[in-house]
PDB file of C-alpha atoms in Angstrom:
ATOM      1  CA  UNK E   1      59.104  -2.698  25.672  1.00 60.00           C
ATOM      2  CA  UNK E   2      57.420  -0.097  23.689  1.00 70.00           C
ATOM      3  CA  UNK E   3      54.099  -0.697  21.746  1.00 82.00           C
ATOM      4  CA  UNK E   4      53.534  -1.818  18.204  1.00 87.00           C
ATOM      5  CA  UNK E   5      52.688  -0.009  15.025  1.00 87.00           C
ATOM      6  CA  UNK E   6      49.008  -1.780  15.037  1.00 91.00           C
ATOM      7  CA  UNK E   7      48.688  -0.389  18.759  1.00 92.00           C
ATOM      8  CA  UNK E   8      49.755   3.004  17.746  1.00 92.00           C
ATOM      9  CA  UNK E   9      47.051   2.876  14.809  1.00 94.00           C
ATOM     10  CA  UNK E  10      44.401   1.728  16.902  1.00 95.00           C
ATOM     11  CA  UNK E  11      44.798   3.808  19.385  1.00 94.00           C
ATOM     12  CA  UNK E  12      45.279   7.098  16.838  1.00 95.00           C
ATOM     13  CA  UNK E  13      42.368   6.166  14.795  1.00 96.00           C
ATOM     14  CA  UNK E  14      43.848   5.553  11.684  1.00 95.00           C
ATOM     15  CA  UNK E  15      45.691   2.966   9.515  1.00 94.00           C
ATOM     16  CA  UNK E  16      49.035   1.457   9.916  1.00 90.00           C
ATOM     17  CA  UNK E  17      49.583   3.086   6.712  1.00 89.00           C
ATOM     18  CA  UNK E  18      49.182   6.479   8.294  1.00 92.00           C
ATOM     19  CA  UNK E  19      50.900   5.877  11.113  1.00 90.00           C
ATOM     20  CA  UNK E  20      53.905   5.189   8.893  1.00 84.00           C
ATOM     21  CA  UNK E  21      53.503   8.265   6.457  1.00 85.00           C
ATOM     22  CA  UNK E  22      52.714  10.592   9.528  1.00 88.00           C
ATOM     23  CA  UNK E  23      55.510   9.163  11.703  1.00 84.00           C
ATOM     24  CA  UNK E  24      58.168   9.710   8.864  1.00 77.00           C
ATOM     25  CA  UNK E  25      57.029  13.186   7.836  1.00 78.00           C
ATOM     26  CA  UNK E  26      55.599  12.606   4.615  1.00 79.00           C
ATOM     27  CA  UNK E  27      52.713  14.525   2.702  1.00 84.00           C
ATOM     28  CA  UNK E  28      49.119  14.090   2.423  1.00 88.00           C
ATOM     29  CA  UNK E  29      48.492  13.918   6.285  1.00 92.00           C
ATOM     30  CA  UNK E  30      46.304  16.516   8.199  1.00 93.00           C
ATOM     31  CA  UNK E  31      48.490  18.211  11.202  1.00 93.00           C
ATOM     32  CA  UNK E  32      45.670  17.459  13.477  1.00 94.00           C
ATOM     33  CA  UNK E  33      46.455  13.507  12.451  1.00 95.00           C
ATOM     34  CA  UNK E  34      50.119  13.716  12.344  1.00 93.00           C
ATOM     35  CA  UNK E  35      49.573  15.331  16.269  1.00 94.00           C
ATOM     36  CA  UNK E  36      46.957  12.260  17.089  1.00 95.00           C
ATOM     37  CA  UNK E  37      49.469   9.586  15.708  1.00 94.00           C
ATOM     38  CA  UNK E  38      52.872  11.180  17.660  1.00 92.00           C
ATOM     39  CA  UNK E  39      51.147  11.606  20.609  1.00 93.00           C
ATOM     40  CA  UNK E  40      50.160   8.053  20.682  1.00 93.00           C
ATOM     41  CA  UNK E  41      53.235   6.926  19.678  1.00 91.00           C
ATOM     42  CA  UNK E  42      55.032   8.325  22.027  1.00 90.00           C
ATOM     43  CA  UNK E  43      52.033   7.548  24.816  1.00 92.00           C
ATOM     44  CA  UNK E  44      53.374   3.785  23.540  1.00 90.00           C
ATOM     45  CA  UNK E  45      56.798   4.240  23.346  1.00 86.00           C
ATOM     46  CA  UNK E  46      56.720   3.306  19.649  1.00 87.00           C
ATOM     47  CA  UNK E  47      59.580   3.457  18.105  1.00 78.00           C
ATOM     48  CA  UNK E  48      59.923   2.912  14.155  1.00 71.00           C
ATOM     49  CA  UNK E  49      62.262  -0.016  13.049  1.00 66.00           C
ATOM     50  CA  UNK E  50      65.071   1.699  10.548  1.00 61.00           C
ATOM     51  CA  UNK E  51      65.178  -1.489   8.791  1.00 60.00           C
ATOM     52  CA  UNK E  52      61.209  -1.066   8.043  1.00 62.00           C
ATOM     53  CA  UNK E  53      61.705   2.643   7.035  1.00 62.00           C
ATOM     54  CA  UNK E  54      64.357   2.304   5.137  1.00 61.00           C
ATOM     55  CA  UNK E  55      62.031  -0.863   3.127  1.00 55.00           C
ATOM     56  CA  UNK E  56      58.951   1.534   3.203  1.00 59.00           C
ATOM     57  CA  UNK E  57      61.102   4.826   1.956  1.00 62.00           C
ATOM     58  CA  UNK E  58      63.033   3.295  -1.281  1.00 66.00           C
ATOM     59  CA  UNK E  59      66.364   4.433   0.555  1.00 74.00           C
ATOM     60  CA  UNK E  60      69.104   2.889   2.843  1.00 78.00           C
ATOM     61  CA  UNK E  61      69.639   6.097   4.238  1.00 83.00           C
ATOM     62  CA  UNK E  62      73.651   4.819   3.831  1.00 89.00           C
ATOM     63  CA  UNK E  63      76.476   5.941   2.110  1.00 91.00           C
ATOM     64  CA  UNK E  64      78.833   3.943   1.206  1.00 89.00           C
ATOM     65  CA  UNK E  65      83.142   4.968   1.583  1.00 89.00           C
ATOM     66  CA  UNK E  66      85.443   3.449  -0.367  1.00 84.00           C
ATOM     67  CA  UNK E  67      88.612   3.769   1.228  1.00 78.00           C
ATOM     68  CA  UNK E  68      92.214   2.386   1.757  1.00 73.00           C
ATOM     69  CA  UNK E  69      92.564   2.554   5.542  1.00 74.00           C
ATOM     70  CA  UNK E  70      96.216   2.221   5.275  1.00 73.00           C
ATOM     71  CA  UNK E  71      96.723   5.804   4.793  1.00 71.00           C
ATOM     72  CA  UNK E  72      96.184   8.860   7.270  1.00 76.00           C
ATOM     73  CA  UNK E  73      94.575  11.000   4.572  1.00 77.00           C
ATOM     74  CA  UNK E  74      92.323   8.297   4.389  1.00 80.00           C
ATOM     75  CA  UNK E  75      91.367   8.265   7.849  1.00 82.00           C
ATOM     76  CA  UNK E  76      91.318  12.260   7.735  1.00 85.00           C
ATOM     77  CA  UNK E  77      88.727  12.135   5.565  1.00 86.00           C
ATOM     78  CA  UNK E  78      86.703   8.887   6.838  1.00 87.00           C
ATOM     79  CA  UNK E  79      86.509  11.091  10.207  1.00 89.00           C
ATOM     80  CA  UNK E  80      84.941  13.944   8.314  1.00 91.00           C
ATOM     81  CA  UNK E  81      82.503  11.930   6.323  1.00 90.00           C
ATOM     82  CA  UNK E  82      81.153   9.958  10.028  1.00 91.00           C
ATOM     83  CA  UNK E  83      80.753  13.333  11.494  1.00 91.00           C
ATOM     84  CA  UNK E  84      78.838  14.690   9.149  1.00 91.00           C
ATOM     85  CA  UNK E  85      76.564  11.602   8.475  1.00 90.00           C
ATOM     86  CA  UNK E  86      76.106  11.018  11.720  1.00 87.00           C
ATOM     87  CA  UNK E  87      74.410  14.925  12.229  1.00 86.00           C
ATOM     88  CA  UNK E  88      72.305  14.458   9.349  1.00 84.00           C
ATOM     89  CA  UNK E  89      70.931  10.914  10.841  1.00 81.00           C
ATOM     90  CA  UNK E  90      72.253   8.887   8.012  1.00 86.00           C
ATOM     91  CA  UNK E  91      74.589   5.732   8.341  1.00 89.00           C
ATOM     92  CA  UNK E  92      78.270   4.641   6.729  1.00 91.00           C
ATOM     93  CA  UNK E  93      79.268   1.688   5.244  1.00 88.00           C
ATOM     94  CA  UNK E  94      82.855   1.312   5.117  1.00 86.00           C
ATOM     95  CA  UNK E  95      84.230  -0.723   2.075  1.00 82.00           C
ATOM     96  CA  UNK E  96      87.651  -1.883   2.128  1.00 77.00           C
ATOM     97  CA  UNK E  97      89.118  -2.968  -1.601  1.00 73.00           C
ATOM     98  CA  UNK E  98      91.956  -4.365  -0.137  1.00 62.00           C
ATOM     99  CA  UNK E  99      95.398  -4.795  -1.999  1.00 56.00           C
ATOM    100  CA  UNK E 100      96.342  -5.850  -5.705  1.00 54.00           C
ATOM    101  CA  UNK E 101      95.416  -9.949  -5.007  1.00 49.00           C
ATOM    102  CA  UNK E 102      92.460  -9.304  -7.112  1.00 52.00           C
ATOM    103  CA  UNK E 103      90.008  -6.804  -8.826  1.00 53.00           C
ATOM    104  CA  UNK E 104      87.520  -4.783  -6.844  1.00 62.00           C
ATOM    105  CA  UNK E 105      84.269  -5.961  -7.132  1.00 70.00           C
ATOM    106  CA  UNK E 106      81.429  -3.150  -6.791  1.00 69.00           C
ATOM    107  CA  UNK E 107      78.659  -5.479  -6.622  1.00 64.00           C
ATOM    108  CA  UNK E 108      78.194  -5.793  -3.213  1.00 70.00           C
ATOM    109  CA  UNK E 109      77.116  -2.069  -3.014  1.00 72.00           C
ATOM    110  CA  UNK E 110      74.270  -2.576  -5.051  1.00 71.00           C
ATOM    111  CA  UNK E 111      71.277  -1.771  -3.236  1.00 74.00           C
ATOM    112  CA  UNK E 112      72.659  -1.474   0.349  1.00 82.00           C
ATOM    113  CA  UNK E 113      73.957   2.364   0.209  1.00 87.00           C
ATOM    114  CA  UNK E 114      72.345   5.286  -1.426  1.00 89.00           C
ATOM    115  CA  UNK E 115      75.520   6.580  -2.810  1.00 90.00           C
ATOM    116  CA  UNK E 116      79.680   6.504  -2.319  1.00 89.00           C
ATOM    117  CA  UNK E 117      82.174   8.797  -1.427  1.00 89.00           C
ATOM    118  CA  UNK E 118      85.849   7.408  -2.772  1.00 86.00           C
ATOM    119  CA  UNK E 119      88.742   9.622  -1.349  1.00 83.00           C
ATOM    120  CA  UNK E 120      92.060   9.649  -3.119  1.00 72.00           C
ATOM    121  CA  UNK E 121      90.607   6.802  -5.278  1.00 64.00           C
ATOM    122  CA  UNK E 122      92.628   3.403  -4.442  1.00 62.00           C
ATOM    123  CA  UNK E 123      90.734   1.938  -7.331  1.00 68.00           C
ATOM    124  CA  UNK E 124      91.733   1.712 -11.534  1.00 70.00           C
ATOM    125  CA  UNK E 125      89.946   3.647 -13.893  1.00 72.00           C
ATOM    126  CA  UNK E 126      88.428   0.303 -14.852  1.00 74.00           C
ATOM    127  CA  UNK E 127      87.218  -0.296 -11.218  1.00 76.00           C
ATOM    128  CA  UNK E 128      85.746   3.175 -11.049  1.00 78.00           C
ATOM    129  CA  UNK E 129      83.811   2.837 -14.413  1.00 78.00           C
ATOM    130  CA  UNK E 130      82.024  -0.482 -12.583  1.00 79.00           C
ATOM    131  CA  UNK E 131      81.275   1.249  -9.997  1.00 80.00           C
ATOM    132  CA  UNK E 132      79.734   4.018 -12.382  1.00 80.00           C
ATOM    133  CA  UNK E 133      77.754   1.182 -13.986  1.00 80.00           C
ATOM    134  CA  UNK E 134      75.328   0.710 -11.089  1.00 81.00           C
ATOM    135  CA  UNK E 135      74.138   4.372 -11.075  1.00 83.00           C
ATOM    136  CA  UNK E 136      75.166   5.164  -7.451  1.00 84.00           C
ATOM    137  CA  UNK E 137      75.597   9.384  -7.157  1.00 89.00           C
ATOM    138  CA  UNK E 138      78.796   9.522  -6.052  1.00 87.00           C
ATOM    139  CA  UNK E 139      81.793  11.524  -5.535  1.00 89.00           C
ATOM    140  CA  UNK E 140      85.094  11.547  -5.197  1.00 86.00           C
ATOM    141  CA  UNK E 141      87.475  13.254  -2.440  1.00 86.00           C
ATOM    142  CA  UNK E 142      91.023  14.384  -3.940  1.00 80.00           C
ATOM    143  CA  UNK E 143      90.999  12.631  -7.270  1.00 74.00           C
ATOM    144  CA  UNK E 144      89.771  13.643 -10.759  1.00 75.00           C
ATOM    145  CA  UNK E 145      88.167  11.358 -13.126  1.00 75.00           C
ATOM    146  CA  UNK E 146      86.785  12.144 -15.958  1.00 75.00           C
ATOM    147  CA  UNK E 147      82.293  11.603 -15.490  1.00 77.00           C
ATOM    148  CA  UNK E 148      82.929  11.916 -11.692  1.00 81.00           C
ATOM    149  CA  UNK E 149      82.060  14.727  -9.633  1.00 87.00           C
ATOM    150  CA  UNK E 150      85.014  15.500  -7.187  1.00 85.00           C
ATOM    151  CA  UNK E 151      86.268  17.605  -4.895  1.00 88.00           C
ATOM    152  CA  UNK E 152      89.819  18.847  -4.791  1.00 86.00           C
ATOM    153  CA  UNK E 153      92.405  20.916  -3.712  1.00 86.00           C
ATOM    154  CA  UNK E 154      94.160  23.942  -5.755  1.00 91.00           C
ATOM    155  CA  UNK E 155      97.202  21.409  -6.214  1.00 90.00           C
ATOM    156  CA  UNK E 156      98.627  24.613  -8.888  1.00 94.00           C
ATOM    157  CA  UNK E 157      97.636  27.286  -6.579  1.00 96.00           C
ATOM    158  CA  UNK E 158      99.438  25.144  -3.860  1.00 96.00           C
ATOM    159  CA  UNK E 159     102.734  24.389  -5.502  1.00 96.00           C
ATOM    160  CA  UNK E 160     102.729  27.640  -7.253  1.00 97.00           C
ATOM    161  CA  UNK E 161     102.697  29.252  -4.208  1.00 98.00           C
ATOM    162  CA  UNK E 162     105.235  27.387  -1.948  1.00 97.00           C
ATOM    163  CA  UNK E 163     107.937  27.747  -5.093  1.00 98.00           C
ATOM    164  CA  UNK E 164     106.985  31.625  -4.773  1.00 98.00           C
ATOM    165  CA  UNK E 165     108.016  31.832  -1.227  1.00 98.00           C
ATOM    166  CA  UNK E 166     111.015  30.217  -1.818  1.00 97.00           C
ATOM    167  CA  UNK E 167     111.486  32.207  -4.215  1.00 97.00           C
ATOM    168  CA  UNK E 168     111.309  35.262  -2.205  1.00 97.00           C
ATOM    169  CA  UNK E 169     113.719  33.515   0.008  1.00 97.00           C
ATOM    170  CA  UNK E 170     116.290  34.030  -2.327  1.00 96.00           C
ATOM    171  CA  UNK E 171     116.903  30.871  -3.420  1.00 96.00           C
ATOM    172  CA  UNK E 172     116.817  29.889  -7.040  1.00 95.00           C
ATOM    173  CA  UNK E 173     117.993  25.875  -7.475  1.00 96.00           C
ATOM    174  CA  UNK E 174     114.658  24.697  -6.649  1.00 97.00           C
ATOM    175  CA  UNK E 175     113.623  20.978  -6.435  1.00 96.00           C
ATOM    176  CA  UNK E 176     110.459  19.060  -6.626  1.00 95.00           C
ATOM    177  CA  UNK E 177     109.314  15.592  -5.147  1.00 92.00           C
ATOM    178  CA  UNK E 178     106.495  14.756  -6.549  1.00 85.00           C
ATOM    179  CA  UNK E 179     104.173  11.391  -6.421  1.00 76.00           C
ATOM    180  CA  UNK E 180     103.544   8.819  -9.152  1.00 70.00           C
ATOM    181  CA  UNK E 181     101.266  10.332 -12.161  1.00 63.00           C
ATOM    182  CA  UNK E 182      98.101   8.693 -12.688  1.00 55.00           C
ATOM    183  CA  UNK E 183      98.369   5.809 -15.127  1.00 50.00           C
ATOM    184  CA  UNK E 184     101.857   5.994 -15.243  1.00 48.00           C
ATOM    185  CA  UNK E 185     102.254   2.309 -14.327  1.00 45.00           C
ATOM    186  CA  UNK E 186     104.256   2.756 -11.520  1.00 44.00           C
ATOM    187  CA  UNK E 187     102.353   0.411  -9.848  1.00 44.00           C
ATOM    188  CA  UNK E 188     101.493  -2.122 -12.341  1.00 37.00           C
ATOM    189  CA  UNK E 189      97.775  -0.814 -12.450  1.00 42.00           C
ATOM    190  CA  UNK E 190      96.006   1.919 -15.042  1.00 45.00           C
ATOM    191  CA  UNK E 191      95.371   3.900 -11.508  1.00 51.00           C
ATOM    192  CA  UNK E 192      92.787   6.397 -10.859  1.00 48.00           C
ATOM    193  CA  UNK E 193      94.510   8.508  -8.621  1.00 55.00           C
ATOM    194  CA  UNK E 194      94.546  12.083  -8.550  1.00 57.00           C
ATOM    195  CA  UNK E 195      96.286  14.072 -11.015  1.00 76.00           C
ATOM    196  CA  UNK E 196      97.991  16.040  -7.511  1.00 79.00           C
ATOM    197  CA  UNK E 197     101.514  14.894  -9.110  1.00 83.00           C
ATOM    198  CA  UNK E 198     100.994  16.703 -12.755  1.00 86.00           C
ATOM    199  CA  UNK E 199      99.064  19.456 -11.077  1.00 89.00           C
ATOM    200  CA  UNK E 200     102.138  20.618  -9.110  1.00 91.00           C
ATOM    201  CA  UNK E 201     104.475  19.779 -11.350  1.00 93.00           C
ATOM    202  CA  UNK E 202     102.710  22.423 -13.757  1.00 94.00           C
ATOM    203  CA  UNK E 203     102.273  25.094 -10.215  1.00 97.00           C
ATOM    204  CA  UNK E 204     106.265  24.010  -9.609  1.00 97.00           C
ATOM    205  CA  UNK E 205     107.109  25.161 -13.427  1.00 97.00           C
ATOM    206  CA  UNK E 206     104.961  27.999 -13.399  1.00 97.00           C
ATOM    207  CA  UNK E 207     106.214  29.667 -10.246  1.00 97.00           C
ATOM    208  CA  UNK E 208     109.777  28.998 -11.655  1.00 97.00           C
ATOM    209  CA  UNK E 209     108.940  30.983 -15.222  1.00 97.00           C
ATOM    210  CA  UNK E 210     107.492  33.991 -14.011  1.00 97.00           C
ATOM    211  CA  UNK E 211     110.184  34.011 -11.928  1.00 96.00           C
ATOM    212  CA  UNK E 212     112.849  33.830 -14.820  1.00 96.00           C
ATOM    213  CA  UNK E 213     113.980  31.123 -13.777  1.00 96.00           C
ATOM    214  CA  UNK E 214     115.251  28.032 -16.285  1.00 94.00           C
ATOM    215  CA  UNK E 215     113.598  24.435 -14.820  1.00 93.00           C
ATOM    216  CA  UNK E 216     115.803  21.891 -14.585  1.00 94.00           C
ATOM    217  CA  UNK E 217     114.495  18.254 -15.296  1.00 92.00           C
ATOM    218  CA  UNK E 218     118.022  17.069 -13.143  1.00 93.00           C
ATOM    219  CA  UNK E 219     116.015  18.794 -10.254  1.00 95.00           C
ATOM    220  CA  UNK E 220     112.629  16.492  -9.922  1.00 93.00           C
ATOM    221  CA  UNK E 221     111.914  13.441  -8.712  1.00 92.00           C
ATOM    222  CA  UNK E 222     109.526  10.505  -8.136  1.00 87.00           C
ATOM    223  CA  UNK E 223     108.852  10.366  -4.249  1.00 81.00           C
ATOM    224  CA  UNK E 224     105.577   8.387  -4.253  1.00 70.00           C
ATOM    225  CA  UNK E 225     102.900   9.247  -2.079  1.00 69.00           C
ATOM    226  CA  UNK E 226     102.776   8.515   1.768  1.00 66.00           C
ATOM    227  CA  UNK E 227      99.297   9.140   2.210  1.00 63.00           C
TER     228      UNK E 227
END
């Protein structure tokens, strides 16, 4: 069992305060102390309790993911996040806001994670601006809403681009399945999911005029999303 904070100070020379400031990396402590105090800590085996750091710091050194874990994208993206976290020494909460049975509730976040990453948003726009309300930095994965940093995909450049190649194909009766639009009500909820549908829709339509080509309305259709 290694030794305690109090041995590592007493045996260093210095306070338990200084242990704590030298052992997490902070300013205002001489090299030659910060050397003294590791060396001693590690002479003891000390090791620093997260929990105590974490109180000591201000931070959780957590980030919280909002995610529907019924979808692959989902998962795509939850895989990402871990790896990353886990390099840069910092934890994940996973939070689940289940299915339509009730409203998400973003209290519970408060205070356990230093911020939230929300892929493909599962939540409404109401849900989203309570979770804005507690001042979290956070950012969203696939999704635009309006006060939220995000980061997307070209869903134009995409669409725009597959239509093209068809395009060049030969072919010139063109169809497009698309998902549900945000807010459209599809789903009984005011969603905040991505605008992915509209943005292809308007890539589909583009690719199609500057291609001469007259868009037929007979030609799209609602798919809904499988992710």
């Amino acid at each position: 069992m290694g030794g305690s904070i109090e041995e590592v100070a007493a045996l260093a020379g210095v306070s338990t305060a200084t242990v704590s400031r030298a052992l997490r990396g902070l300013p205002y402590v001489a090299e030659s102390t910060r050397r003294r105090v590791r060396e001693a800590a590690a002479q003891l085996e000390y090791v620093a309790s997260p929990q105590a750091s974490r109180l000591a710091s201000g931070h959780t050194r957590t980030i919280g993911v909002i995610a529907d874990l019924t979808g692959w994208v989902f998962l795509q993206v939850l895989r990402g996040a871990e790896a990353v976290l886990r390099e840069a020494g910092l934890d994940l909460l996973l939070y689940n806001p289940g299915d339509d049975s009730g409203p998400f509730d973003a209290l519970p976040l408060r205070k356990r994670v230093d911020a939230v990453l929300v892929p493909c948003p599962p939540l409404t726009l109401m849900e989203m601006r309570s979770l804005q309300a507690l001042n979290i930095p956070g950012v969203l994965v696939g999704a635009s809403v309006p006060g939220f940093p995000s980061v997307r995909v070209d869903d134009v450049g995409g669409a725009r681009t597959a239509v093209q190649h068809l395009i060049n194909l030969g072919h010139r009766r063109i169809g497009l399945i698309s998902g549900e639009a945000a807010g459209d009500g599809s789903d009984n909820r005011e969603t905040a999911l991505s605008t992915a549908s509209a943005d292809r829709r308007r890539g589909y339509r583009e690719a199609l005029a500057a291609a001469g080509i007259e868009c037929d309305p007979g030609l799209e259709a609602v798919g809904g999303f499988t992710w």
